[in-house]
Short mmCIF file of C-alpha atoms and ligand atoms in Angstrom, two decimals:
data_model
loop_
_atom_site.label_atom_id
_atom_site.label_comp_id
_atom_site.label_asym_id
_atom_site.label_seq_id
_atom_site.Cartn_x
_atom_site.Cartn_y
_atom_site.Cartn_z
CA MET N 164 34.81 -217.96 113.55
CA SER N 165 31.58 -215.44 113.30
CA GLU N 166 31.76 -211.84 114.22
CA ARG N 167 31.20 -210.42 117.77
CA LEU N 168 27.73 -209.58 118.71
CA THR N 169 27.72 -205.75 118.90
CA SER N 170 24.01 -205.05 117.21
CA VAL N 171 20.91 -207.16 116.73
CA ASP N 172 21.78 -207.05 112.82
CA GLY N 173 22.54 -210.28 111.48
CA LEU N 174 21.05 -212.61 114.06
CA HIS N 175 19.93 -216.03 113.37
CA ASP N 176 15.84 -215.64 112.43
CA THR N 177 15.45 -218.22 115.33
CA ALA N 178 17.12 -215.92 117.89
CA LEU N 179 14.76 -213.87 119.83
CA ARG N 180 15.82 -210.30 120.15
CA PRO N 181 14.71 -206.82 121.91
CA ALA N 182 11.41 -206.09 120.80
CA TYR N 183 11.89 -202.25 120.91
CA ASP N 184 14.27 -199.28 120.10
CA ARG N 185 17.00 -199.49 122.46
CA ASP N 186 18.32 -196.18 121.95
CA ALA N 187 14.67 -194.62 122.55
CA HIS N 188 14.83 -195.91 126.40
CA GLY N 189 17.26 -194.16 129.14
CA SER N 190 18.62 -195.64 132.20
CA GLY N 191 16.41 -195.81 135.24
CA ILE N 192 17.96 -198.86 137.44
CA VAL N 193 21.44 -199.25 138.78
CA HIS N 194 21.89 -202.89 139.24
CA ILE N 195 24.71 -203.87 141.58
CA GLY N 196 26.10 -207.64 141.22
CA LEU N 197 26.54 -207.96 137.12
CA GLY N 198 26.49 -211.82 137.51
CA ALA N 199 24.82 -214.83 135.64
CA PHE N 200 21.62 -214.51 137.85
CA HIS N 201 20.91 -210.97 137.14
CA LYS N 202 21.49 -211.30 133.72
CA ALA N 203 18.84 -214.21 133.72
CA HIS N 204 16.35 -212.97 135.81
CA GLN N 205 15.90 -209.06 136.44
CA ALA N 206 17.24 -208.01 132.99
CA VAL N 207 15.21 -210.19 131.21
CA TYR N 208 11.86 -209.19 133.01
CA THR N 209 12.82 -205.72 132.12
CA ASP N 210 13.39 -206.50 128.70
CA ASP N 211 9.58 -207.78 128.79
CA ALA N 212 8.41 -204.65 130.32
CA LEU N 213 10.59 -202.14 127.98
CA ALA N 214 8.84 -204.15 125.05
CA ALA N 215 5.47 -204.08 126.31
CA SER N 216 5.35 -200.67 128.04
CA GLY N 217 8.40 -198.68 127.40
CA GLY N 218 9.84 -196.58 129.62
CA ASP N 219 13.37 -195.10 130.70
CA TRP N 220 14.03 -198.24 132.59
CA ARG N 221 17.32 -199.79 131.11
CA ILE N 222 19.90 -200.89 133.40
CA THR N 223 23.35 -199.50 134.45
CA GLY N 224 25.03 -202.73 135.39
CA VAL N 225 27.89 -202.49 138.10
CA SER N 226 30.17 -205.30 139.48
CA LEU N 227 31.76 -204.24 142.87
CA ARG N 228 34.98 -206.27 142.59
CA SER N 229 35.38 -208.24 139.35
CA THR N 230 35.53 -206.31 136.23
CA THR N 231 34.96 -209.53 134.10
CA PRO N 232 31.36 -208.59 133.61
CA ALA N 233 31.79 -205.35 132.32
CA GLU N 234 34.82 -206.66 130.24
CA GLU N 235 32.38 -209.14 128.37
CA LEU N 236 29.46 -206.77 128.04
CA ALA N 237 30.58 -203.45 127.10
CA PRO N 238 32.39 -204.28 123.89
CA GLN N 239 28.97 -205.74 122.86
CA ASP N 240 26.88 -202.47 123.78
CA GLY N 241 25.62 -204.43 126.58
CA LEU N 242 23.80 -206.98 124.33
CA TYR N 243 24.00 -210.61 125.72
CA THR N 244 22.14 -214.00 124.96
CA VAL N 245 20.30 -216.11 127.41
CA ILE N 246 20.24 -219.43 126.33
CA GLU N 247 16.76 -220.93 128.07
CA ARG N 248 17.27 -224.69 128.21
CA SER N 249 14.47 -227.45 129.15
CA ALA N 250 13.06 -230.56 128.05
CA GLU N 251 10.88 -228.94 125.57
CA GLY N 252 14.23 -227.52 123.96
CA THR N 253 16.76 -224.70 123.68
CA ASN N 254 16.21 -221.42 122.72
CA ALA N 255 18.58 -218.32 122.45
CA ARG N 256 17.31 -214.64 123.42
CA VAL N 257 19.27 -211.61 122.86
CA ILE N 258 18.46 -209.13 126.03
CA GLY N 259 18.92 -205.73 125.04
CA ALA N 260 17.96 -203.98 128.62
CA MET N 261 21.64 -203.24 129.58
CA ALA N 262 22.47 -199.75 128.85
CA ALA N 263 26.14 -199.89 130.42
CA ALA N 264 28.23 -202.27 132.36
CA TYR N 265 30.83 -200.95 134.85
CA GLY N 266 33.47 -202.42 137.33
CA LEU N 267 33.72 -200.28 140.13
CA THR N 268 37.39 -200.52 140.66
CA THR N 269 37.99 -199.21 136.61
CA ASP N 270 34.68 -197.25 135.94
CA ARG N 271 34.50 -195.68 139.56
CA GLN N 272 33.32 -192.30 138.56
CA ALA N 273 30.73 -193.18 136.10
CA VAL N 274 29.13 -195.76 138.89
CA LEU N 275 28.97 -192.80 141.41
CA GLU N 276 27.32 -190.68 138.74
CA ALA N 277 24.84 -193.11 137.82
CA LEU N 278 23.92 -193.74 141.81
CA VAL N 279 23.30 -190.02 142.10
CA ALA N 280 21.72 -189.34 138.74
CA PRO N 281 18.19 -188.21 139.09
CA ALA N 282 16.82 -190.78 136.27
CA THR N 283 18.18 -193.27 138.75
CA ARG N 284 14.95 -194.42 140.54
CA ILE N 285 15.75 -198.08 141.70
CA VAL N 286 19.08 -199.58 142.61
CA SER N 287 18.75 -203.49 142.47
CA ILE N 288 21.02 -205.94 144.10
CA THR N 289 22.38 -209.55 143.58
CA VAL N 290 25.58 -209.61 145.35
CA THR N 291 24.94 -213.29 146.94
CA GLU N 292 24.47 -213.99 150.78
CA LYS N 293 28.05 -213.10 151.68
CA GLY N 294 28.24 -209.57 150.22
CA TYR N 295 25.88 -207.94 152.65
CA GLY N 296 28.06 -207.72 155.65
CA ILE N 297 25.09 -208.60 157.83
CA ASP N 298 25.71 -209.73 161.44
CA ARG N 299 23.18 -212.35 161.61
CA ALA N 300 22.79 -212.15 165.25
CA THR N 301 22.02 -208.51 165.56
CA GLY N 302 20.58 -207.82 162.07
CA GLY N 303 22.91 -204.95 161.98
CA ILE N 304 26.48 -204.60 160.15
CA ASP N 305 29.05 -207.21 160.68
CA ARG N 306 31.82 -204.98 161.37
CA ALA N 307 34.43 -207.61 160.76
CA HIS N 308 33.26 -207.99 157.21
CA PRO N 309 35.95 -206.49 154.69
CA ALA N 310 33.93 -203.89 152.70
CA ILE N 311 31.95 -202.69 155.81
CA ALA N 312 35.33 -202.23 157.96
CA ALA N 313 36.94 -200.23 154.94
CA ASP N 314 33.67 -198.38 154.62
CA LEU N 315 33.29 -197.31 157.98
CA ALA N 316 37.05 -196.27 158.16
CA ASP N 317 36.69 -193.92 155.03
CA PRO N 318 32.82 -193.59 154.29
CA ASP N 319 33.66 -190.87 151.68
CA ASN N 320 35.23 -193.40 149.50
CA PRO N 321 32.92 -196.21 149.46
CA GLN N 322 33.79 -199.72 148.23
CA GLY N 323 31.10 -201.74 149.62
CA LEU N 324 27.37 -202.24 149.22
CA ALA N 325 26.23 -200.54 152.30
CA GLY N 326 28.83 -197.69 151.91
CA LEU N 327 28.06 -197.02 148.35
CA LEU N 328 24.04 -196.80 148.93
CA VAL N 329 24.32 -194.54 152.15
CA TRP N 330 27.14 -192.43 150.41
CA ALA N 331 24.99 -192.13 147.42
CA LEU N 332 21.49 -191.60 149.21
CA GLY N 333 23.40 -188.65 150.93
CA GLN N 334 24.40 -187.14 147.92
CA ARG N 335 21.02 -187.13 146.61
CA ARG N 336 19.55 -185.76 149.88
CA ALA N 337 22.06 -182.82 149.82
CA ALA N 338 21.18 -182.10 146.01
CA GLY N 339 17.48 -182.18 146.72
CA VAL N 340 16.96 -185.33 144.45
CA GLN N 341 14.61 -188.09 145.54
CA PRO N 342 16.04 -191.53 146.81
CA PHE N 343 15.97 -194.30 144.76
CA THR N 344 13.95 -197.46 145.88
CA VAL N 345 16.49 -199.88 147.12
CA LEU N 346 15.40 -203.67 145.81
CA SER N 347 17.28 -206.81 147.22
CA CYS N 348 17.22 -209.82 145.02
CA ASP N 349 19.25 -212.02 146.99
CA ASN N 350 18.14 -215.22 148.48
CA LEU N 351 17.87 -214.02 151.96
CA PRO N 352 14.86 -213.73 154.45
CA GLU N 353 13.22 -210.81 154.24
CA ASN N 354 15.42 -208.99 152.17
CA GLY N 355 13.76 -205.63 152.06
CA PRO N 356 13.59 -205.16 155.85
CA LEU N 357 16.97 -206.64 156.19
CA MET N 358 18.26 -204.30 153.91
CA ARG N 359 16.92 -201.25 155.56
CA ARG N 360 18.15 -202.39 158.83
CA LEU N 361 21.79 -202.96 157.12
CA LEU N 362 21.62 -199.32 155.80
CA VAL N 363 20.29 -197.74 158.99
CA ASP N 364 22.76 -199.41 161.09
CA PHE N 365 25.56 -198.51 158.71
CA ALA N 366 24.65 -194.94 158.80
CA ARG N 367 24.19 -194.95 162.57
CA HIS N 368 28.31 -195.63 162.50
CA ALA N 369 29.32 -193.80 159.34
CA ALA N 370 26.60 -190.89 158.88
CA PRO N 371 24.12 -190.44 161.74
CA ASP N 372 22.32 -187.29 160.25
CA MET N 373 21.21 -189.93 157.55
CA VAL N 374 19.68 -192.49 159.88
CA ASP N 375 16.05 -190.91 160.13
CA PHE N 376 16.18 -190.30 156.42
CA ILE N 377 16.97 -193.67 155.35
CA ALA N 378 14.61 -195.30 157.84
CA GLY N 379 11.67 -193.02 156.96
CA GLU N 380 12.06 -192.01 153.54
CA VAL N 381 13.63 -194.73 151.30
CA ALA N 382 11.43 -197.65 150.21
CA PHE N 383 12.98 -201.20 150.74
CA PRO N 384 10.49 -203.49 148.81
CA ALA N 385 10.92 -207.50 149.61
CA SER N 386 11.32 -209.85 146.59
CA MET N 387 11.41 -213.71 146.04
CA VAL N 388 13.40 -214.45 143.27
CA ASP N 389 13.87 -217.66 141.19
CA ARG N 390 15.66 -219.17 138.43
CA ILE N 391 18.38 -222.00 138.21
CA THR N 392 21.29 -220.52 136.33
CA PRO N 393 24.31 -222.46 136.55
CA ALA N 394 27.71 -220.90 136.14
CA ARG N 395 28.87 -220.66 132.61
CA GLY N 396 30.13 -224.06 130.90
CA ALA N 397 32.51 -225.10 128.81
CA GLY N 398 29.91 -225.35 125.95
CA THR N 399 28.30 -222.29 126.51
CA LEU N 400 29.86 -220.03 124.37
CA SER N 401 29.79 -222.21 121.36
CA LEU N 402 26.27 -223.24 121.80
CA ALA N 403 25.53 -219.05 121.87
CA GLU N 404 27.44 -218.98 118.66
CA ASP N 405 25.42 -221.45 117.15
CA LEU N 406 22.31 -220.25 117.99
CA ILE N 407 22.55 -216.74 117.17
CA GLY N 408 25.16 -216.55 114.43
CA HIS N 409 27.49 -214.15 116.22
CA ARG N 410 30.02 -214.68 118.87
CA ASP N 411 28.99 -213.77 122.45
CA GLU N 412 31.54 -213.61 125.37
CA ALA N 413 28.68 -212.45 127.73
CA ALA N 414 26.23 -215.48 127.03
CA ILE N 415 24.60 -217.43 129.85
CA GLU N 416 22.53 -220.52 130.41
CA CYS N 417 19.76 -220.95 132.65
CA GLU N 418 16.33 -223.19 132.72
CA ALA N 419 13.23 -222.01 131.08
CA PHE N 420 11.46 -221.55 134.49
CA ARG N 421 11.29 -217.97 136.03
CA GLN N 422 9.51 -216.51 139.04
CA TRP N 423 9.55 -213.20 140.46
CA VAL N 424 7.52 -212.18 143.33
CA VAL N 425 7.85 -208.52 144.72
CA GLU N 426 6.35 -206.45 147.39
CA ASP N 427 4.72 -203.57 145.32
CA HIS N 428 6.25 -200.53 147.20
CA PHE N 429 7.81 -198.35 144.45
CA PRO N 430 7.23 -194.60 145.42
CA THR N 431 9.83 -193.63 142.51
CA GLY N 432 8.08 -195.75 140.06
CA ARG N 433 8.96 -198.99 138.52
CA PRO N 434 9.04 -201.11 135.06
CA ASN N 435 6.03 -202.85 133.95
CA TRP N 436 7.66 -205.94 135.03
CA GLU N 437 4.10 -207.81 135.13
CA ALA N 438 4.83 -207.96 131.36
CA GLY N 439 7.30 -210.82 132.24
CA GLY N 440 5.20 -212.53 134.70
CA ALA N 441 6.23 -210.95 137.81
CA ILE N 442 3.71 -211.04 140.72
CA PHE N 443 3.18 -208.07 143.14
CA VAL N 444 2.02 -208.66 146.37
CA ASP N 445 1.58 -206.95 149.93
CA ASP N 446 3.54 -209.93 151.76
CA VAL N 447 6.09 -211.65 150.16
CA LYS N 448 7.28 -213.59 153.19
CA PRO N 449 5.22 -216.87 152.57
CA TYR N 450 6.74 -217.03 148.92
CA GLU N 451 9.96 -216.43 150.26
CA ASP N 452 9.65 -219.33 153.03
CA MET N 453 8.29 -221.46 150.36
CA LYS N 454 11.22 -221.00 147.83
CA LEU N 455 14.21 -220.63 150.58
CA ARG N 456 13.24 -223.62 152.36
CA MET N 457 11.92 -226.03 149.58
CA LEU N 458 13.83 -225.02 146.59
CA ASN N 459 17.00 -223.70 148.09
CA GLY N 460 16.98 -226.03 151.48
CA SER N 461 16.57 -229.03 149.40
CA HIS N 462 19.41 -227.57 146.73
CA SER N 463 21.64 -227.32 149.73
CA MET N 464 21.08 -230.63 151.16
CA LEU N 465 21.53 -232.43 147.96
CA ALA N 466 24.55 -230.36 147.19
CA TYR N 467 26.67 -231.36 150.21
CA SER N 468 25.17 -235.22 150.05
CA GLY N 469 25.41 -235.30 146.36
CA PHE N 470 28.93 -234.07 146.12
CA LEU N 471 30.38 -236.20 148.75
CA ALA N 472 28.63 -238.99 147.10
CA GLY N 473 30.62 -238.49 144.06
CA HIS N 474 27.79 -236.42 141.90
CA GLU N 475 28.93 -233.44 139.93
CA TYR N 476 25.66 -232.31 138.69
CA VAL N 477 21.92 -231.72 140.09
CA ARG N 478 20.87 -233.88 137.72
CA ASP N 479 23.21 -236.91 138.45
CA VAL N 480 21.88 -236.56 142.12
CA MET N 481 18.28 -236.91 141.01
CA ALA N 482 19.12 -240.09 139.14
CA ASP N 483 20.50 -241.85 142.36
CA PRO N 484 17.55 -243.37 143.64
CA ALA N 485 18.60 -243.24 147.41
CA LEU N 486 19.32 -239.51 147.02
CA SER N 487 16.09 -238.57 145.29
CA THR N 488 13.99 -240.33 147.87
CA LEU N 489 15.91 -237.85 150.41
CA VAL N 490 15.07 -234.92 148.26
CA ARG N 491 11.38 -235.77 148.21
CA ARG N 492 11.34 -236.36 152.07
CA HIS N 493 13.10 -233.01 152.52
CA LEU N 494 10.74 -231.13 150.27
CA VAL N 495 7.80 -232.47 152.33
CA ALA N 496 9.38 -231.91 155.41
CA ALA N 497 10.18 -228.18 154.62
CA ALA N 498 6.66 -227.73 153.20
CA ALA N 499 5.11 -228.44 156.69
CA THR N 500 6.98 -225.71 158.20
CA ILE N 501 5.50 -223.05 155.93
CA ASP N 502 2.35 -220.92 156.47
CA PRO N 503 -0.21 -222.15 153.62
CA LEU N 504 -0.53 -219.85 150.84
CA PRO N 505 -4.04 -220.01 149.21
CA ALA N 506 -2.77 -219.59 145.72
CA VAL N 507 -0.13 -222.22 145.88
CA ASP N 508 -0.38 -226.17 146.27
CA PHE N 509 3.00 -227.14 147.91
CA ALA N 510 2.90 -230.55 146.88
CA GLU N 511 2.50 -229.54 143.22
CA TYR N 512 5.39 -226.91 143.68
CA ALA N 513 7.57 -229.98 145.08
CA ARG N 514 7.01 -231.80 142.10
CA GLU N 515 7.91 -229.21 139.98
CA LEU N 516 10.81 -228.66 141.63
CA GLU N 517 12.12 -232.25 141.24
CA ASP N 518 11.35 -231.94 137.74
CA ARG N 519 13.33 -228.93 137.49
CA PHE N 520 16.27 -230.41 139.30
CA ARG N 521 16.42 -233.36 136.78
CA ASN N 522 16.64 -231.02 134.00
CA PRO N 523 18.92 -232.90 131.54
CA HIS N 524 20.07 -229.95 129.89
CA LEU N 525 21.42 -227.91 132.79
CA GLY N 526 25.20 -228.71 134.23
CA HIS N 527 24.53 -227.39 137.51
CA GLN N 528 27.19 -228.18 139.98
CA THR N 529 26.69 -229.66 143.50
CA TYR N 530 30.00 -227.87 144.32
CA GLN N 531 28.62 -224.49 143.27
CA ILE N 532 25.51 -224.90 145.34
CA ALA N 533 27.67 -226.13 147.96
CA MET N 534 29.60 -222.79 148.35
CA ASP N 535 28.99 -220.46 151.29
CA GLY N 536 27.66 -222.70 153.63
CA THR N 537 27.60 -220.55 156.62
CA GLU N 538 25.76 -218.03 154.53
CA LYS N 539 23.06 -220.33 153.38
CA MET N 540 22.38 -222.89 156.19
CA PRO N 541 20.42 -220.40 158.76
CA GLN N 542 17.44 -219.68 156.24
CA ARG N 543 17.61 -222.66 154.46
CA ILE N 544 17.87 -225.53 157.07
CA PHE N 545 17.79 -224.04 160.56
CA ALA N 546 14.78 -221.59 160.17
CA PRO N 547 12.44 -224.58 159.17
CA ALA N 548 14.22 -226.86 161.68
CA VAL N 549 13.21 -224.26 164.47
CA ASN N 550 9.64 -224.41 163.36
CA ALA N 551 9.61 -228.07 162.94
CA LEU N 552 11.07 -228.32 166.41
CA GLU N 553 8.17 -225.91 167.81
CA ARG N 554 5.42 -227.76 166.10
CA GLU N 555 6.82 -231.39 166.85
CA LEU N 556 7.38 -232.28 163.19
CA PRO N 557 10.15 -234.50 161.96
CA LEU N 558 13.57 -233.31 162.39
CA GLU N 559 15.59 -235.75 160.53
CA PRO N 560 15.59 -234.32 157.17
CA PHE N 561 17.07 -230.82 158.48
CA ALA N 562 19.37 -232.84 160.75
CA PHE N 563 20.59 -235.06 157.63
CA ALA N 564 21.24 -231.64 155.66
CA THR N 565 23.01 -230.50 158.49
CA ALA N 566 25.25 -233.44 159.04
CA ALA N 567 25.93 -233.38 155.37
CA TRP N 568 27.01 -229.91 155.36
CA MET N 569 29.29 -230.63 158.64
CA ARG N 570 30.87 -233.77 156.70
CA TYR N 571 31.62 -231.22 153.95
CA THR N 572 33.42 -228.89 156.12
CA LEU N 573 35.89 -231.31 156.78
CA GLY N 574 36.93 -230.85 153.18
CA ARG N 575 37.70 -234.12 152.16
CA THR N 576 35.85 -237.04 150.68
CA ASP N 577 35.41 -240.33 151.82
CA ALA N 578 38.28 -241.64 149.46
CA GLY N 579 40.68 -238.94 150.71
CA GLU N 580 40.54 -236.43 148.22
CA THR N 581 40.85 -232.82 149.42
CA PHE N 582 38.55 -229.85 147.94
CA ALA N 583 38.45 -226.31 148.85
CA LEU N 584 35.39 -225.39 150.91
CA ARG N 585 34.87 -221.57 149.53
CA ASP N 586 33.16 -220.40 152.30
CA PRO N 587 33.61 -216.87 153.98
CA ARG N 588 34.14 -218.52 157.41
CA GLU N 589 36.29 -221.20 156.30
CA ALA N 590 39.04 -220.37 158.85
CA GLU N 591 36.47 -221.05 161.51
CA LEU N 592 35.23 -224.25 160.00
CA THR N 593 38.71 -225.76 159.35
CA ALA N 594 39.85 -225.23 163.27
CA SER N 595 39.70 -228.96 163.49
CA ASN N 596 42.61 -231.47 163.44
CA GLY N 597 40.79 -233.96 161.71
CA ALA N 598 40.10 -236.73 164.20
CA GLU N 599 37.20 -235.18 166.24
CA PRO N 600 34.33 -237.54 166.96
CA ALA N 601 31.12 -236.44 165.56
CA ARG N 602 29.87 -235.05 168.84
CA ASP N 603 32.78 -232.68 169.30
CA ILE N 604 32.43 -231.45 165.35
CA VAL N 605 28.33 -230.96 166.33
CA THR N 606 29.33 -228.78 169.33
CA ARG N 607 31.89 -226.80 167.45
CA LEU N 608 29.77 -225.68 164.38
CA LEU N 609 26.60 -225.33 165.99
CA GLY N 610 28.46 -223.03 168.34
CA LEU N 611 29.83 -220.47 165.71
CA PRO N 612 29.10 -217.15 166.45
CA GLY N 613 25.42 -215.80 165.31
CA PHE N 614 25.00 -219.00 163.17
CA CYS N 615 22.43 -221.53 164.56
CA PRO N 616 19.66 -220.21 166.61
CA ALA N 617 19.58 -220.93 170.21
CA PRO N 618 16.40 -222.98 170.35
CA LEU N 619 17.90 -225.36 168.03
CA ARG N 620 21.30 -225.23 169.23
CA ASP N 621 20.16 -226.06 172.89
CA SER N 622 17.83 -228.79 171.75
CA ALA N 623 18.89 -232.16 172.89
CA PRO N 624 17.01 -234.05 170.36
CA TRP N 625 18.29 -232.03 167.72
CA ARG N 626 21.70 -232.30 168.60
CA GLN N 627 21.40 -235.99 168.99
CA ALA N 628 19.76 -236.31 165.43
CA VAL N 629 22.77 -234.19 163.88
CA THR N 630 25.38 -236.35 166.09
CA ASP N 631 23.92 -239.73 165.27
CA LEU N 632 23.85 -238.78 161.28
CA LEU N 633 27.38 -237.45 161.21
CA ASP N 634 28.63 -240.43 163.15
CA LEU N 635 27.29 -242.59 160.61
CA MET N 636 28.73 -240.59 157.77
CA LEU N 637 32.22 -240.68 159.40
CA ALA N 638 31.85 -244.50 160.40
CA ASP N 639 30.49 -246.08 157.21
CA GLY N 640 31.01 -243.22 154.75
CA VAL N 641 28.62 -241.04 153.39
CA GLN N 642 27.32 -243.55 150.38
CA ALA N 643 26.42 -245.73 153.18
CA ALA N 644 24.56 -243.30 155.22
CA ILE N 645 22.55 -242.29 152.49
CA LEU N 646 21.40 -245.54 151.37
CA LYS N 647 20.59 -246.44 155.15
CA THR N 648 18.65 -243.08 155.63
CA ALA N 649 16.71 -243.50 152.58
CA SER N 650 15.87 -247.28 153.29
CA ARG N 651 14.86 -246.44 156.66
CA HIS N 652 12.53 -243.72 155.26
CA GLU N 653 11.08 -245.74 152.91
CA THR N 654 9.84 -248.33 155.44
CA THR N 655 8.45 -245.52 157.97
CA PRO N 656 4.72 -245.44 156.97
C1 CS2 Q 161 21.56 -222.25 144.89
C2 CS2 Q 161 20.61 -221.08 144.15
O1 CS2 Q 161 23.67 -222.06 144.50
C3 CS2 Q 161 22.62 -221.85 145.05
O2 CS2 Q 161 22.82 -221.91 146.42
O3 CS2 Q 161 20.32 -222.80 145.66
O4 CS2 Q 161 21.18 -220.30 143.44
C4 CS2 Q 161 19.20 -221.43 143.23
O5 CS2 Q 161 19.89 -222.13 142.07
C5 CS2 Q 161 18.70 -220.37 142.79
O6 CS2 Q 161 18.23 -219.35 144.14
C6 CS2 Q 161 17.43 -220.60 142.01
O7 CS2 Q 161 16.57 -219.52 141.81
#
């Protein structure tokens, strides 16, 4: 067995490595949510920026709950391998942007110090949709969210995202240190304004003297992030070892494609992320709609229907002719709900997405994407469905995705195998006795508080479309429902 990765010495010649002296660059970013996605995305852009333009912009990575990412990275001096996999080949790149890796529960003092350090000018975030604690109905905090509730009760000892950031901004203000810029990199609609509302509302309850300061003095740029990054597979670490010549416990795999569209509002400065291909714009919303509705929307649709049809990976779904027809149909329907973007051809974007989903080298599990459905459906499926309803565009693609999600929430396949839902609202989803008719399931799930927007929930054609499809899935099985829906679509001009 080879030695563990602790420096770039002795890497295989073919492995890419940091093109800068790591020790010559201090930290300027605290990143919260040290998962595979951050390692595959923002950290790679930062690595490019450091190589191209330098600066004290290395990253202090923090996990709020798990200690595993820090345990993997710390013994490697923050180094890890990104294995990029596409039809063109596989290449390995060792990333040097991570200056330190902490778990909040084990390295609490170091995390708090990094958050208040004057050198920290940006706090970036990838905690997944459910990590924020947003009440979707009001846009403010969800007081039932465990971390929000704990931090409201003890704001001087914060554990969660909102509590930590409001606490740190308060400490900085008291010490006369400029606030950091808060950069959300999660797949949430208008993630910058959403982040601002969340912190302002948290402060309203926990630190009222901070409300105006957060609302007026802190920058919350929005961003659209994209790179398909499956959870680590059984072969990832041995592949990394083959490619770089060292053992790397922190290696990850992802596709070669990456995209980052960011609102250019960084009063405290930022790395030259353009060097990695990031695009800076005034308004991220149209890009975000495109990505959330086309990529993530079709992902969710194919995850629920594909998983129930017995497909483990996204690439298997794409090899199923009926499902790939439904993916294409969904992409077209989603594109029709988005305001035009002069620089982008949605048909071309859709074709690229299909190719990316077909990537034979990525083991992206449908079960992974199916997770946290109640957090994903609103922006991915319901938001475009509301526009489709308003504009009298086809509703069925969105109704199909919704029916597939509803069928999935029953927690069993047609063959009777059970599976865990893995959704923060699991208790509400499993309230059924198992023999409910489709109409009642639709009423119950569309009626979840703060979940489905009223115009959709109250639309008779929408409810009918979802009910008919769910009924078909329950009566004939998911496989047959997919075949029927796809063949109906193919014969419709
Ligand atoms: C996926 C995303 O798991 C999911 O819900 O849809 O993680 C998707 O792979 C990324 O957003 C791609 O950028």
